[in-house]
Tab-separated table of C-alpha atoms in Angstrom:
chain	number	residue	atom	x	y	z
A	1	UNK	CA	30.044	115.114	10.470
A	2	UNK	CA	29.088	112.583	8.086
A	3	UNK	CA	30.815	112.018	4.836
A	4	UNK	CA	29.902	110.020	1.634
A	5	UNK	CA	31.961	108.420	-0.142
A	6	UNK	CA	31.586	110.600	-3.284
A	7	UNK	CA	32.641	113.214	-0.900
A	8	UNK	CA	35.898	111.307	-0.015
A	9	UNK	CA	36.159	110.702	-3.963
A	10	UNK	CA	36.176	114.311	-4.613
A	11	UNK	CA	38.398	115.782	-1.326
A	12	UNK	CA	40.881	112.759	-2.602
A	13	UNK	CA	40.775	114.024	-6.462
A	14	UNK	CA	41.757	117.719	-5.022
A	15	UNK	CA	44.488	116.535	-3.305
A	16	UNK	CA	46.247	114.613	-6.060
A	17	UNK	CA	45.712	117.292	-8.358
A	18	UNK	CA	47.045	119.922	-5.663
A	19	UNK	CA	50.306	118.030	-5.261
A	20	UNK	CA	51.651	119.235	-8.896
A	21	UNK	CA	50.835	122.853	-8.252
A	22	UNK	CA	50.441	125.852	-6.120
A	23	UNK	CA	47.138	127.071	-7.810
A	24	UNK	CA	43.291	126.589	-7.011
A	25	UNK	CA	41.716	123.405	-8.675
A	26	UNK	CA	39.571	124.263	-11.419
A	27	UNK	CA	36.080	122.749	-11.621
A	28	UNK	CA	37.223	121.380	-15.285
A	29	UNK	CA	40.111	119.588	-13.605
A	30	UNK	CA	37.541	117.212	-11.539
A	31	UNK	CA	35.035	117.044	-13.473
A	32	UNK	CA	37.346	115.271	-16.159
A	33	UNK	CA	38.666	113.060	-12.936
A	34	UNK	CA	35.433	112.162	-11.887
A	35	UNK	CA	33.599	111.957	-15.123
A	36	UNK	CA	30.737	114.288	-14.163
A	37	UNK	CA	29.462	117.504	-15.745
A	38	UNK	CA	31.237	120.961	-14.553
A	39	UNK	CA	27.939	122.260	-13.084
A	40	UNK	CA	27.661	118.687	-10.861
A	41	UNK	CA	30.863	119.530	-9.838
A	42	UNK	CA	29.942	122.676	-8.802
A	43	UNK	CA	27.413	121.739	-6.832
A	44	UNK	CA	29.549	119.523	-4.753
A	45	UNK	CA	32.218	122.190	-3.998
A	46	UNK	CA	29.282	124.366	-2.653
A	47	UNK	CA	28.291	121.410	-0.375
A	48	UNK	CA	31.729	120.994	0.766
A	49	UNK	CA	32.573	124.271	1.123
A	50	UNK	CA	29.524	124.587	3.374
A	51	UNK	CA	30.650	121.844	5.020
A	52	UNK	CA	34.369	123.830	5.783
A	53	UNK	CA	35.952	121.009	3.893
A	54	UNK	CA	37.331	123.349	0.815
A	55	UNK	CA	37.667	126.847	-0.275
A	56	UNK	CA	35.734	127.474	-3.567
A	57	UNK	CA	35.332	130.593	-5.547
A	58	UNK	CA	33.508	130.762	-8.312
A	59	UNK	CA	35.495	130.952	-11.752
A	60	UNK	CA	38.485	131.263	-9.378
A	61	UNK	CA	38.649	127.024	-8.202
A	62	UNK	CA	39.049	125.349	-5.242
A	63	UNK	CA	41.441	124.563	-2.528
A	64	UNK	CA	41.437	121.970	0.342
A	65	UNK	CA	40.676	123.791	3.826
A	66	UNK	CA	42.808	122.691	6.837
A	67	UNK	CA	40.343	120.171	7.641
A	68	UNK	CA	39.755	118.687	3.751
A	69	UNK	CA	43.102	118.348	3.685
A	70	UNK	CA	43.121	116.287	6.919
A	71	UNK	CA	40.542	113.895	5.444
A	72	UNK	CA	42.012	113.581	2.173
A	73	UNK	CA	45.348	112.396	3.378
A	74	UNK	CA	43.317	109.948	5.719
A	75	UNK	CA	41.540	108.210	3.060
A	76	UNK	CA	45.137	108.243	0.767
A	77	UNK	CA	46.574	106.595	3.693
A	78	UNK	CA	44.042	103.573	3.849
A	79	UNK	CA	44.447	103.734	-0.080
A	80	UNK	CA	48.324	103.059	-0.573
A	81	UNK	CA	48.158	100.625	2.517
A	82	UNK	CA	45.407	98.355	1.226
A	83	UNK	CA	47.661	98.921	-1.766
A	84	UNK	CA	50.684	97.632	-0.118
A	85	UNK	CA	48.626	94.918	1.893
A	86	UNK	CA	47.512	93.511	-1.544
A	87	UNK	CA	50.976	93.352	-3.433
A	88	UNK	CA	53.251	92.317	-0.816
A	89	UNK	CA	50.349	89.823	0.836
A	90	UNK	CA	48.238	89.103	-1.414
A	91	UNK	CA	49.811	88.386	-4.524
A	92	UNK	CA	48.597	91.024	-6.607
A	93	UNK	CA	50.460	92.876	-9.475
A	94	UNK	CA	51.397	96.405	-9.317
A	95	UNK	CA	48.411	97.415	-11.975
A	96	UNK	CA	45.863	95.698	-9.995
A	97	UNK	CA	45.252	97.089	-7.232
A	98	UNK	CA	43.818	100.154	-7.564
A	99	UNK	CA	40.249	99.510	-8.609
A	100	UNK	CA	40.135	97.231	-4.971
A	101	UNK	CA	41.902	99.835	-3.074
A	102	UNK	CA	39.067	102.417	-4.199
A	103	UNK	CA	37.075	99.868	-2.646
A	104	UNK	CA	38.617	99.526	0.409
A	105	UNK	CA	40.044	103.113	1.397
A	106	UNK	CA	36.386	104.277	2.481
A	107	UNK	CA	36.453	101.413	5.244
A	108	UNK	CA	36.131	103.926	8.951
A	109	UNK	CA	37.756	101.634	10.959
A	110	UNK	CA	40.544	103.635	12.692
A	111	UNK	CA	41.675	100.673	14.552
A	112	UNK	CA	41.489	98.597	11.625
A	113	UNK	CA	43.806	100.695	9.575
A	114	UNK	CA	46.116	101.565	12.338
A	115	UNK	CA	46.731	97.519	12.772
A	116	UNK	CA	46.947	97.393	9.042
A	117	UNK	CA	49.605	99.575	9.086
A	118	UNK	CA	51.465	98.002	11.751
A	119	UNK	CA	50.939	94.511	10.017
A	120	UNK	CA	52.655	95.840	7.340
A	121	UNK	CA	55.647	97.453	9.266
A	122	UNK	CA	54.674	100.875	8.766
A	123	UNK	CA	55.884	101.110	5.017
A	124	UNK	CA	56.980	104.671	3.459
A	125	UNK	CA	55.874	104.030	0.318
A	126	UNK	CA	53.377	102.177	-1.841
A	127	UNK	CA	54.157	99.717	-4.486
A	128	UNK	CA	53.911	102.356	-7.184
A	129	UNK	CA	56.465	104.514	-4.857
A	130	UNK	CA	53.987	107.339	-3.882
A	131	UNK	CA	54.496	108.342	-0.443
A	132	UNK	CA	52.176	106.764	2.812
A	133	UNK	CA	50.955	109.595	5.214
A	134	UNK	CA	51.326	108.384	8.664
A	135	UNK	CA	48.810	108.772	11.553
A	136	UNK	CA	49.336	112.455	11.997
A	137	UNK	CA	48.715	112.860	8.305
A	138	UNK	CA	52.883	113.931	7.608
A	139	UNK	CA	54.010	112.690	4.865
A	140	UNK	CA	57.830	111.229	4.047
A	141	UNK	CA	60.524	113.238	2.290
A	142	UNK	CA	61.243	111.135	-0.527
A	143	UNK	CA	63.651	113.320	-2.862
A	144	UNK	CA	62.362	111.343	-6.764
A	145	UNK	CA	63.004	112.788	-9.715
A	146	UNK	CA	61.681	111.844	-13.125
A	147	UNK	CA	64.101	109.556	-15.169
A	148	UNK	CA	64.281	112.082	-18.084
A	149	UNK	CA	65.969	114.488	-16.268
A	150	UNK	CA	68.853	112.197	-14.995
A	151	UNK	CA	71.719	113.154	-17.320
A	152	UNK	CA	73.472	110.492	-19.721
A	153	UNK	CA	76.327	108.295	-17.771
A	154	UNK	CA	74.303	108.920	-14.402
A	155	UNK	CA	72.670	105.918	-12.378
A	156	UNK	CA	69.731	105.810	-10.219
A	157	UNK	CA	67.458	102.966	-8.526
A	158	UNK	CA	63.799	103.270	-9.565
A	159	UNK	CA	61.490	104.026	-6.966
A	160	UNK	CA	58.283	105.288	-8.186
A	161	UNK	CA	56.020	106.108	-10.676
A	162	UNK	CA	54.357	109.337	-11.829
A	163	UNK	CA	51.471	107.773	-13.177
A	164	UNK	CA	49.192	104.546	-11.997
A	165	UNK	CA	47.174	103.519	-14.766
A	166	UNK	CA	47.140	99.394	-15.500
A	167	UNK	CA	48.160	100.240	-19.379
A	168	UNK	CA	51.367	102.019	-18.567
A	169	UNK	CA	52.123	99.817	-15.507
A	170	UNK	CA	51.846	96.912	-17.521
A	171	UNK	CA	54.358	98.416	-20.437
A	172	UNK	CA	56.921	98.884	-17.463
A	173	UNK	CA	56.601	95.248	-16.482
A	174	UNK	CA	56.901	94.385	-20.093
A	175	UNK	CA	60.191	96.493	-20.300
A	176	UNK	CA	60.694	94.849	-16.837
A	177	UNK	CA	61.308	98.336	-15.184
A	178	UNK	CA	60.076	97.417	-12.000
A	179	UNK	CA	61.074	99.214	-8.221
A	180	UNK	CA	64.069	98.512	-7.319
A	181	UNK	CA	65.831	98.406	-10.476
A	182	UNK	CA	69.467	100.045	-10.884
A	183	UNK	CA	69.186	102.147	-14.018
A	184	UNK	CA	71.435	104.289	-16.182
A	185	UNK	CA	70.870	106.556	-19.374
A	186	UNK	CA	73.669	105.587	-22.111
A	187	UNK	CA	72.363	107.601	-24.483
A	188	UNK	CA	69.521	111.070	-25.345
A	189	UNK	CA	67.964	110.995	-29.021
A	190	UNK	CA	68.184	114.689	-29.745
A	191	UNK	CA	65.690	114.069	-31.999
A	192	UNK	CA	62.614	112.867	-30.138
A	193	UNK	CA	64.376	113.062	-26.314
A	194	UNK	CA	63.621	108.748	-26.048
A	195	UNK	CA	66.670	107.296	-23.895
A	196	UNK	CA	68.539	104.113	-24.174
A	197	UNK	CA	68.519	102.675	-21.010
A	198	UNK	CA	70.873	99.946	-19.048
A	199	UNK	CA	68.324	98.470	-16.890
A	200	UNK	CA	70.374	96.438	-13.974
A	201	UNK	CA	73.622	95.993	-16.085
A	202	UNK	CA	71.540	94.805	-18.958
A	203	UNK	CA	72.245	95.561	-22.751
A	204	UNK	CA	70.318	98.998	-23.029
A	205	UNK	CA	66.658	98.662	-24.363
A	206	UNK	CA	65.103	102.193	-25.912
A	207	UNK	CA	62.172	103.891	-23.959
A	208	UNK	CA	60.373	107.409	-25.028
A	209	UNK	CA	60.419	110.283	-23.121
A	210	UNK	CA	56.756	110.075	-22.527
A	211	UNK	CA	57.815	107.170	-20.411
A	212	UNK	CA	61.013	108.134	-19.010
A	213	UNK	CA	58.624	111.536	-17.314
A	214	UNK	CA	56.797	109.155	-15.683
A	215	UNK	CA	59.385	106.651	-13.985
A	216	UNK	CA	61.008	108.157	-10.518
A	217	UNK	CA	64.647	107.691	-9.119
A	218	UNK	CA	66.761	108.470	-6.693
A	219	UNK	CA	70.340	108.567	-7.578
């Protein structure tokens, strides 16, 4: 069955918001994600529910089906590789890639990707850390957890990021928190929860909480 790419927008949308929680997507949810108006959203739920690509209820939300699912992890495979392809290739910087990965994830080409991903040595992760489904559409046990909740005197190595956007990307390269780095909390402001932060044996630089929610490790 045919499938356009605001189609693949919108099963892709689902999916990331369905990884933070057990309950149904509401139609608020995507429309803020996609910029359209709640009742255009709607609209495309009914289509793709027709279609047997999600569940939708209405005033209840929506839910991949089996086969949505199988689709969405598809097109965020050929997303994080491109991603991949484009840092570690092409010279790009972490916070510039994922405008031309939007671009290129809706490429059909199975044999393209599949050699893509072999070019690349079949990486785990992207450059922002988020997991890469494989072929089967399994994805790899990765074991993060957010920086703030690493207690003080505890190390870790940073491996991903909870959030993509170029703005906060490009305050972690300015604080040059970048994957890879050996971190360690020497000290919690009880006041406002920001952490003071040795950043590979470095003098420690201060960082808020907002930030420290968002930055991944595995200790």
């Amino acid at each position: 069955m045919a499938i356009s790419f605001a189609e693949e927008n919108y099963l892709k949308i689902i999916y990331r918001l369905s990884e933070s929680t057990s309950d149904d997507i509401s139609t608020n949810a995507i429309a803020e994600l996609t910029q359209n108006k709640a009742a255009s959203v709607t609209d495309m739920l009914r289509k793709m529910s027709d279609k047997g690509w999600v569940n939708y209820q209405k005033y209840q939300g929506v839910r991949l089906s089996e086969t949505g699912e199988k689709i969405a992890l598809d097109i965020v495979r050929k997303h994080r590789l491109w991603e991949v392809f484009l840092v570690n290739k092409m010279g790009f910087n972490w916070d510039e890639v994922h405008e031309i990965a939007e671009q290129l994830e809706h490429i059909e080409s199975e044999v393209l990707v599949d050699k893509l991903d072999a070019f690349l040595d079949y990486p785990r992760t992207d450059p922002h850390g988020d997991p890469i489904p494989n072929k089967k559409g399994e994805l790899p046990q990765l074991g993060y957890i957010p920086l703030a909740n690493m207690p003080i005197g505890k190390a870790g190595k940073l491996v991903g990021v909870a959030q993509d956007s170029a703005v906060f990307l490009q305050l972690l390269t300015k604080l040059n928190l970048k994957l890879g780095a050996n971190l360690e909390i020497t000290e919690i402001n009880a006041f406002d929860l920001s952490v003071s932060l040795r950043i590979d044996g470095n003098p420690p630089v201060l960082i808020s909480h907002e930030v420290a929610k968002n930055v991944l490790i595995k200790r």
